[in-house]
Amino acid sequence: LTLCVLSVVALLVPYLNRILVDGYIKNESGSISYKGFFLVILSMVGVHLLQNVLTYLRQYFSLSSGAGLQTKLASAVFNKTQALSVAKSGEYDSGELFTRVNNEAPDVQAFITEEVPNYLEQIFKLVFIGVILFKYNVTLALLIIIPIPVLIVLFRVIHTPLRSLWQKQRSKSAQSSSILHDIYSGIRVVKSYGTEEHEYGRYDKSAREYKDIVIKHETVWSMLVSPMHMLVGIGEFFLLYFVGNRILEGSMTLGEMAQFSSYVTMMYAP
């Protein structure tokens, strides 16, 4: 419910901007109601305050539920690793098990308490904005919405190579953690036999390999995602072309252009 209300409140800001531009900034009648002007300003301030309150409540409930969820997840992962047979546990490095217990539980908790609410909020916005656009002009709505499924398919296509790189990166990170864990757990043996340089070289090699994988991952990510960000501008280009012609014809106002530009930004933001 909070996410739904937050989505509706976010749509009020562009609408109030439209009233401000058309009714007061670009008012061609020459008569301006200062009472109405201050009411619009106060409404904008009230909407921003309401957004901040709702955002605070959302974060508060997310953090409250997330803290307990992370503890339960970490305990569940630890119990599962303890329940592994000797043969099965031997298939995993100690660093990988350590990483799963300490890192994956917070990752799952962050996904449930942060990413899922963000996705739901964006879905609400997409539905509400779609209704507003289709109600205003079907052609404009189609020009803006049609590129979205294409972008979703393209993002799914580039997800496969990125996922493979991410798995390699996580595996190498677990290997580095395992080496570091072994060194510190047997630090007395290392000191006794004077093998500090050897252990340093072993960990340094693993860290360098991890660095190379991260660089490759980020390079591929930049090469694939940057063009996708350029394609995101297609919807905004269609909007500017359409509303520009409508403004020149006199059938659309600057306030409406500002309103729908804000809506397009909200739709393509995810």
mmCIF file of C-alpha atoms in Angstrom:
data_model
loop_
_atom_site.group_PDB
_atom_site.id
_atom_site.type_symbol
_atom_site.label_atom_id
_atom_site.label_comp_id
_atom_site.label_asym_id
_atom_site.label_seq_id
_atom_site.Cartn_x
_atom_site.Cartn_y
_atom_site.Cartn_z
ATOM 1 C CA LEU A 1 0.000 0.000 0.000
ATOM 2 C CA THR A 2 2.835 2.407 0.863
ATOM 3 C CA LEU A 3 4.515 1.702 -2.485
ATOM 4 C CA CYS A 4 1.261 2.310 -4.361
ATOM 5 C CA VAL A 5 0.638 5.610 -2.573
ATOM 6 C CA LEU A 6 4.280 6.635 -3.083
ATOM 7 C CA SER A 7 3.945 5.975 -6.819
ATOM 8 C CA VAL A 8 0.784 8.078 -7.073
ATOM 9 C CA VAL A 9 2.356 10.931 -5.087
ATOM 10 C CA ALA A 10 5.397 10.906 -7.392
ATOM 11 C CA LEU A 11 3.082 11.499 -10.365
ATOM 12 C CA LEU A 12 1.622 14.611 -8.762
ATOM 13 C CA VAL A 13 4.863 16.605 -9.038
ATOM 14 C CA PRO A 14 4.905 16.742 -12.892
ATOM 15 C CA TYR A 15 1.182 17.594 -12.855
ATOM 16 C CA LEU A 16 1.769 20.513 -10.496
ATOM 17 C CA ASN A 17 4.692 21.654 -12.663
ATOM 18 C CA ARG A 18 2.326 21.681 -15.622
ATOM 19 C CA ILE A 19 -0.127 23.904 -13.743
ATOM 20 C CA LEU A 20 2.700 26.201 -12.675
ATOM 21 C CA VAL A 21 4.089 26.572 -16.223
ATOM 22 C CA ASP A 22 0.799 26.955 -18.088
ATOM 23 C CA GLY A 23 -1.098 28.932 -15.484
ATOM 24 C CA TYR A 24 1.570 31.315 -14.237
ATOM 25 C CA ILE A 25 4.962 31.191 -15.980
ATOM 26 C CA LYS A 26 3.595 31.138 -19.549
ATOM 27 C CA ASN A 27 0.296 32.840 -18.784
ATOM 28 C CA GLU A 28 -0.670 34.839 -21.866
ATOM 29 C CA SER A 29 -3.923 36.243 -20.475
ATOM 30 C CA GLY A 30 -2.098 38.846 -18.402
ATOM 31 C CA SER A 31 -4.140 38.181 -15.250
ATOM 32 C CA ILE A 32 -2.438 36.081 -12.594
ATOM 33 C CA SER A 33 -4.061 34.923 -9.372
ATOM 34 C CA TYR A 34 -1.387 35.168 -6.701
ATOM 35 C CA LYS A 35 -3.575 33.165 -4.362
ATOM 36 C CA GLY A 36 -3.642 30.301 -6.861
ATOM 37 C CA PHE A 37 0.094 30.676 -7.447
ATOM 38 C CA PHE A 38 0.886 30.299 -3.731
ATOM 39 C CA LEU A 39 -1.537 27.368 -3.490
ATOM 40 C CA VAL A 40 0.379 25.575 -6.254
ATOM 41 C CA ILE A 41 3.698 26.283 -4.514
ATOM 42 C CA LEU A 42 2.327 25.056 -1.180
ATOM 43 C CA SER A 43 0.944 21.964 -2.893
ATOM 44 C CA MET A 44 4.375 21.189 -4.344
ATOM 45 C CA VAL A 45 5.984 21.619 -0.933
ATOM 46 C CA GLY A 46 3.317 19.390 0.624
ATOM 47 C CA VAL A 47 3.832 16.695 -2.011
ATOM 48 C CA HIS A 48 7.606 16.701 -1.439
ATOM 49 C CA LEU A 49 7.096 16.447 2.318
ATOM 50 C CA LEU A 50 4.645 13.579 1.845
ATOM 51 C CA GLN A 51 7.159 11.832 -0.424
ATOM 52 C CA ASN A 52 9.859 12.160 2.231
ATOM 53 C CA VAL A 53 7.554 10.812 4.961
ATOM 54 C CA LEU A 54 6.460 7.839 2.835
ATOM 55 C CA THR A 55 10.067 7.123 1.812
ATOM 56 C CA TYR A 56 11.117 7.210 5.474
ATOM 57 C CA LEU A 57 8.310 4.810 6.450
ATOM 58 C CA ARG A 58 9.244 2.474 3.626
ATOM 59 C CA GLN A 59 12.914 2.452 4.624
ATOM 60 C CA TYR A 60 12.036 2.049 8.303
ATOM 61 C CA PHE A 61 9.860 -1.011 7.725
ATOM 62 C CA SER A 62 12.382 -2.447 5.273
ATOM 63 C CA LEU A 63 15.281 -2.080 7.717
ATOM 64 C CA SER A 64 13.211 -3.397 10.633
ATOM 65 C CA SER A 65 12.194 -6.532 8.762
ATOM 66 C CA GLY A 66 15.539 -6.835 6.986
ATOM 67 C CA ALA A 67 17.647 -7.028 10.143
ATOM 68 C CA GLY A 68 15.778 -10.072 11.424
ATOM 69 C CA LEU A 69 15.646 -11.612 7.951
ATOM 70 C CA GLN A 70 19.423 -11.360 7.507
ATOM 71 C CA THR A 71 20.024 -13.121 10.836
ATOM 72 C CA LYS A 72 17.645 -15.940 9.921
ATOM 73 C CA LEU A 73 19.165 -16.338 6.471
ATOM 74 C CA ALA A 74 22.732 -16.416 7.809
ATOM 75 C CA SER A 75 21.732 -19.025 10.416
ATOM 76 C CA ALA A 76 19.935 -21.108 7.788
ATOM 77 C CA VAL A 77 22.934 -21.040 5.426
ATOM 78 C CA PHE A 78 25.295 -21.942 8.286
ATOM 79 C CA ASN A 79 23.060 -24.863 9.340
ATOM 80 C CA LYS A 80 22.971 -26.116 5.758
ATOM 81 C CA THR A 81 26.767 -26.048 5.495
ATOM 82 C CA GLN A 82 27.017 -27.876 8.814
ATOM 83 C CA ALA A 83 24.606 -30.529 7.539
ATOM 84 C CA LEU A 84 26.762 -31.317 4.501
ATOM 85 C CA SER A 85 28.388 -34.746 4.464
ATOM 86 C CA VAL A 86 32.142 -35.060 4.696
ATOM 87 C CA ALA A 87 32.415 -35.946 1.018
ATOM 88 C CA LYS A 88 30.136 -33.103 -0.056
ATOM 89 C CA SER A 89 31.789 -30.488 2.138
ATOM 90 C CA GLY A 90 35.150 -31.477 0.681
ATOM 91 C CA GLU A 91 33.968 -30.220 -2.712
ATOM 92 C CA TYR A 92 33.931 -26.625 -1.414
ATOM 93 C CA ASP A 93 36.806 -24.454 -0.258
ATOM 94 C CA SER A 94 36.592 -23.033 3.242
ATOM 95 C CA GLY A 95 36.666 -19.548 1.746
ATOM 96 C CA GLU A 96 33.663 -20.315 -0.454
ATOM 97 C CA LEU A 97 31.664 -21.583 2.531
ATOM 98 C CA PHE A 98 32.775 -18.542 4.526
ATOM 99 C CA THR A 99 31.669 -16.245 1.696
ATOM 100 C CA ARG A 100 28.288 -17.916 1.402
ATOM 101 C CA VAL A 101 27.527 -17.521 5.089
ATOM 102 C CA ASN A 102 28.758 -13.925 5.415
ATOM 103 C CA ASN A 103 28.002 -12.397 2.009
ATOM 104 C CA GLU A 104 25.105 -14.210 0.383
ATOM 105 C CA ALA A 105 22.697 -13.788 3.302
ATOM 106 C CA PRO A 106 23.046 -9.957 3.200
ATOM 107 C CA ASP A 107 22.704 -10.070 -0.601
ATOM 108 C CA VAL A 108 19.429 -11.995 -0.391
ATOM 109 C CA GLN A 109 18.209 -9.718 2.387
ATOM 110 C CA ALA A 110 19.039 -6.617 0.306
ATOM 111 C CA PHE A 111 17.216 -8.077 -2.690
ATOM 112 C CA ILE A 112 14.057 -8.799 -0.689
ATOM 113 C CA THR A 113 13.949 -5.573 1.317
ATOM 114 C CA GLU A 114 15.313 -3.122 -1.286
ATOM 115 C CA GLU A 115 15.194 -4.454 -4.841
ATOM 116 C CA VAL A 116 11.738 -6.059 -4.698
ATOM 117 C CA PRO A 117 10.066 -2.880 -3.328
ATOM 118 C CA ASN A 118 11.864 -0.841 -6.018
ATOM 119 C CA TYR A 119 10.601 -3.185 -8.725
ATOM 120 C CA LEU A 120 7.043 -3.021 -7.378
ATOM 121 C CA GLU A 121 7.168 0.774 -7.196
ATOM 122 C CA GLN A 122 8.396 0.988 -10.797
ATOM 123 C CA ILE A 123 5.626 -1.383 -11.929
ATOM 124 C CA PHE A 124 3.012 0.807 -10.220
ATOM 125 C CA LYS A 125 4.465 3.891 -11.894
ATOM 126 C CA LEU A 126 4.538 2.172 -15.284
ATOM 127 C CA VAL A 127 0.866 1.198 -14.993
ATOM 128 C CA PHE A 128 -0.301 4.600 -13.750
ATOM 129 C CA ILE A 129 1.722 6.535 -16.336
ATOM 130 C CA GLY A 130 0.527 4.203 -19.089
ATOM 131 C CA VAL A 131 -3.095 4.888 -18.136
ATOM 132 C CA ILE A 132 -2.465 8.664 -18.132
ATOM 133 C CA LEU A 133 -0.704 8.561 -21.524
ATOM 134 C CA PHE A 134 -3.368 6.433 -23.223
ATOM 135 C CA LYS A 135 -6.082 8.634 -21.800
ATOM 136 C CA TYR A 136 -4.371 11.733 -23.154
ATOM 137 C CA ASN A 137 -3.244 10.484 -26.564
ATOM 138 C CA VAL A 138 -3.023 6.906 -27.861
ATOM 139 C CA THR A 139 -0.374 7.707 -30.487
ATOM 140 C CA LEU A 140 1.870 9.410 -27.947
ATOM 141 C CA ALA A 141 1.462 6.486 -25.532
ATOM 142 C CA LEU A 142 2.411 3.919 -28.186
ATOM 143 C CA LEU A 143 5.458 5.897 -29.317
ATOM 144 C CA ILE A 144 6.739 5.980 -25.742
ATOM 145 C CA ILE A 145 5.803 2.471 -24.588
ATOM 146 C CA ILE A 146 6.669 0.367 -27.677
ATOM 147 C CA PRO A 147 10.502 0.675 -27.204
ATOM 148 C CA ILE A 148 10.244 -0.671 -23.623
ATOM 149 C CA PRO A 149 9.655 -4.389 -24.535
ATOM 150 C CA VAL A 150 12.507 -4.177 -27.070
ATOM 151 C CA LEU A 151 14.854 -2.841 -24.410
ATOM 152 C CA ILE A 152 13.784 -5.564 -21.964
ATOM 153 C CA VAL A 153 14.570 -8.288 -24.540
ATOM 154 C CA LEU A 154 17.974 -6.747 -25.311
ATOM 155 C CA PHE A 155 18.836 -6.544 -21.613
ATOM 156 C CA ARG A 156 17.939 -10.217 -21.243
ATOM 157 C CA VAL A 157 20.227 -11.079 -24.174
ATOM 158 C CA ILE A 158 23.267 -9.314 -22.688
ATOM 159 C CA HIS A 159 22.501 -10.788 -19.268
ATOM 160 C CA THR A 160 23.831 -14.236 -20.289
ATOM 161 C CA PRO A 161 27.505 -13.299 -20.869
ATOM 162 C CA LEU A 162 27.441 -10.978 -17.860
ATOM 163 C CA ARG A 163 26.111 -13.771 -15.654
ATOM 164 C CA SER A 164 28.945 -16.081 -16.728
ATOM 165 C CA LEU A 165 31.517 -13.407 -15.853
ATOM 166 C CA TRP A 166 29.840 -12.741 -12.533
ATOM 167 C CA GLN A 167 30.011 -16.431 -11.609
ATOM 168 C CA LYS A 168 33.738 -16.495 -12.431
ATOM 169 C CA GLN A 169 34.254 -13.346 -10.375
ATOM 170 C CA ARG A 170 32.424 -14.819 -7.395
ATOM 171 C CA SER A 171 34.367 -18.095 -7.671
ATOM 172 C CA LYS A 172 37.709 -16.267 -7.749
ATOM 173 C CA SER A 173 36.659 -14.098 -4.801
ATOM 174 C CA ALA A 174 35.823 -17.237 -2.824
ATOM 175 C CA GLN A 175 39.218 -18.711 -3.748
ATOM 176 C CA SER A 176 41.019 -15.586 -2.502
ATOM 177 C CA SER A 177 39.024 -15.690 0.726
ATOM 178 C CA SER A 178 39.898 -19.368 1.157
ATOM 179 C CA ILE A 179 43.634 -18.673 0.760
ATOM 180 C CA LEU A 180 43.462 -15.774 3.200
ATOM 181 C CA HIS A 181 41.476 -17.871 5.680
ATOM 182 C CA ASP A 182 44.019 -20.710 5.475
ATOM 183 C CA ILE A 183 46.929 -18.301 6.014
ATOM 184 C CA TYR A 184 45.432 -16.647 9.094
ATOM 185 C CA SER A 185 44.150 -19.890 10.603
ATOM 186 C CA GLY A 186 47.659 -21.369 10.305
ATOM 187 C CA ILE A 187 49.601 -18.187 10.994
ATOM 188 C CA ARG A 188 51.670 -19.849 13.734
ATOM 189 C CA VAL A 189 52.828 -22.550 11.319
ATOM 190 C CA VAL A 190 53.653 -19.898 8.725
ATOM 191 C CA LYS A 191 55.701 -17.941 11.260
ATOM 192 C CA SER A 192 57.427 -21.066 12.557
ATOM 193 C CA TYR A 193 58.633 -22.196 9.139
ATOM 194 C CA GLY A 194 59.281 -18.683 7.796
ATOM 195 C CA THR A 195 57.047 -19.089 4.738
ATOM 196 C CA GLU A 196 55.628 -15.554 4.816
ATOM 197 C CA GLU A 197 56.989 -14.713 1.363
ATOM 198 C CA HIS A 198 55.547 -17.892 -0.123
ATOM 199 C CA GLU A 199 52.112 -17.250 1.369
ATOM 200 C CA TYR A 200 52.263 -13.623 0.270
ATOM 201 C CA GLY A 201 53.016 -14.717 -3.291
ATOM 202 C CA ARG A 202 50.179 -17.254 -3.225
ATOM 203 C CA TYR A 203 47.625 -14.685 -2.089
ATOM 204 C CA ASP A 204 49.014 -11.954 -4.355
ATOM 205 C CA LYS A 205 48.627 -14.236 -7.391
ATOM 206 C CA SER A 206 45.015 -14.973 -6.492
ATOM 207 C CA ALA A 207 44.276 -11.284 -5.867
ATOM 208 C CA ARG A 208 45.767 -10.330 -9.243
ATOM 209 C CA GLU A 209 43.677 -12.965 -11.025
ATOM 210 C CA TYR A 210 40.590 -11.606 -9.259
ATOM 211 C CA LYS A 211 41.535 -8.078 -10.360
ATOM 212 C CA ASP A 212 41.832 -9.219 -13.993
ATOM 213 C CA ILE A 213 38.388 -10.829 -13.872
ATOM 214 C CA VAL A 214 36.840 -7.693 -12.354
ATOM 215 C CA ILE A 215 38.425 -5.498 -15.046
ATOM 216 C CA LYS A 216 37.165 -7.813 -17.783
ATOM 217 C CA HIS A 217 33.715 -7.885 -16.203
ATOM 218 C CA GLU A 218 33.479 -4.100 -15.983
ATOM 219 C CA THR A 219 34.834 -3.682 -19.525
ATOM 220 C CA VAL A 220 32.243 -6.026 -21.012
ATOM 221 C CA TRP A 221 29.556 -4.366 -18.898
ATOM 222 C CA SER A 222 30.501 -0.919 -20.224
ATOM 223 C CA MET A 223 30.661 -2.131 -23.832
ATOM 224 C CA LEU A 224 27.220 -3.760 -23.663
ATOM 225 C CA VAL A 225 25.311 -1.389 -21.396
ATOM 226 C CA SER A 226 26.477 1.976 -22.740
ATOM 227 C CA PRO A 227 24.806 1.452 -26.154
ATOM 228 C CA MET A 228 21.687 0.298 -24.301
ATOM 229 C CA HIS A 229 21.588 3.580 -22.440
ATOM 230 C CA MET A 230 21.725 5.360 -25.781
ATOM 231 C CA LEU A 231 18.737 3.329 -26.973
ATOM 232 C CA VAL A 232 16.808 4.419 -23.905
ATOM 233 C CA GLY A 233 16.756 7.896 -25.422
ATOM 234 C CA ILE A 234 14.543 6.637 -28.253
ATOM 235 C CA GLY A 235 11.407 7.111 -26.174
ATOM 236 C CA GLU A 236 12.413 10.649 -25.278
ATOM 237 C CA PHE A 237 13.223 11.377 -28.932
ATOM 238 C CA PHE A 238 9.759 10.221 -29.995
ATOM 239 C CA LEU A 239 8.237 12.366 -27.257
ATOM 240 C CA LEU A 240 10.146 15.502 -28.299
ATOM 241 C CA TYR A 241 9.297 14.970 -31.959
ATOM 242 C CA PHE A 242 5.614 14.425 -31.237
ATOM 243 C CA VAL A 243 5.073 17.173 -28.673
ATOM 244 C CA GLY A 244 7.270 19.598 -30.629
ATOM 245 C CA ASN A 245 4.946 19.361 -33.601
ATOM 246 C CA ARG A 246 1.907 19.637 -31.342
ATOM 247 C CA ILE A 247 3.284 22.761 -29.665
ATOM 248 C CA LEU A 248 4.007 24.365 -33.036
ATOM 249 C CA GLU A 249 0.449 23.561 -34.074
ATOM 250 C CA GLY A 250 -0.872 25.080 -30.869
ATOM 251 C CA SER A 251 -2.597 21.884 -29.677
ATOM 252 C CA MET A 252 -0.224 21.278 -26.749
ATOM 253 C CA THR A 253 1.236 23.549 -24.092
ATOM 254 C CA LEU A 254 4.742 23.770 -22.649
ATOM 255 C CA GLY A 255 3.399 22.613 -19.300
ATOM 256 C CA GLU A 256 2.046 19.427 -20.868
ATOM 257 C CA MET A 257 5.402 18.833 -22.554
ATOM 258 C CA ALA A 258 7.193 19.225 -19.200
ATOM 259 C CA GLN A 259 4.709 16.869 -17.541
ATOM 260 C CA PHE A 260 5.040 14.091 -20.112
ATOM 261 C CA SER A 261 8.822 14.509 -20.282
ATOM 262 C CA SER A 262 8.947 13.806 -16.553
ATOM 263 C CA TYR A 263 6.711 10.752 -17.006
ATOM 264 C CA VAL A 264 8.956 9.382 -19.763
ATOM 265 C CA THR A 265 11.997 9.814 -17.508
ATOM 266 C CA MET A 266 10.200 7.867 -14.757
ATOM 267 C CA MET A 267 9.295 5.060 -17.151
ATOM 268 C CA TYR A 268 12.777 4.629 -18.583
ATOM 269 C CA ALA A 269 14.642 5.187 -15.307
ATOM 270 C CA PRO A 270 14.813 1.461 -14.301
#
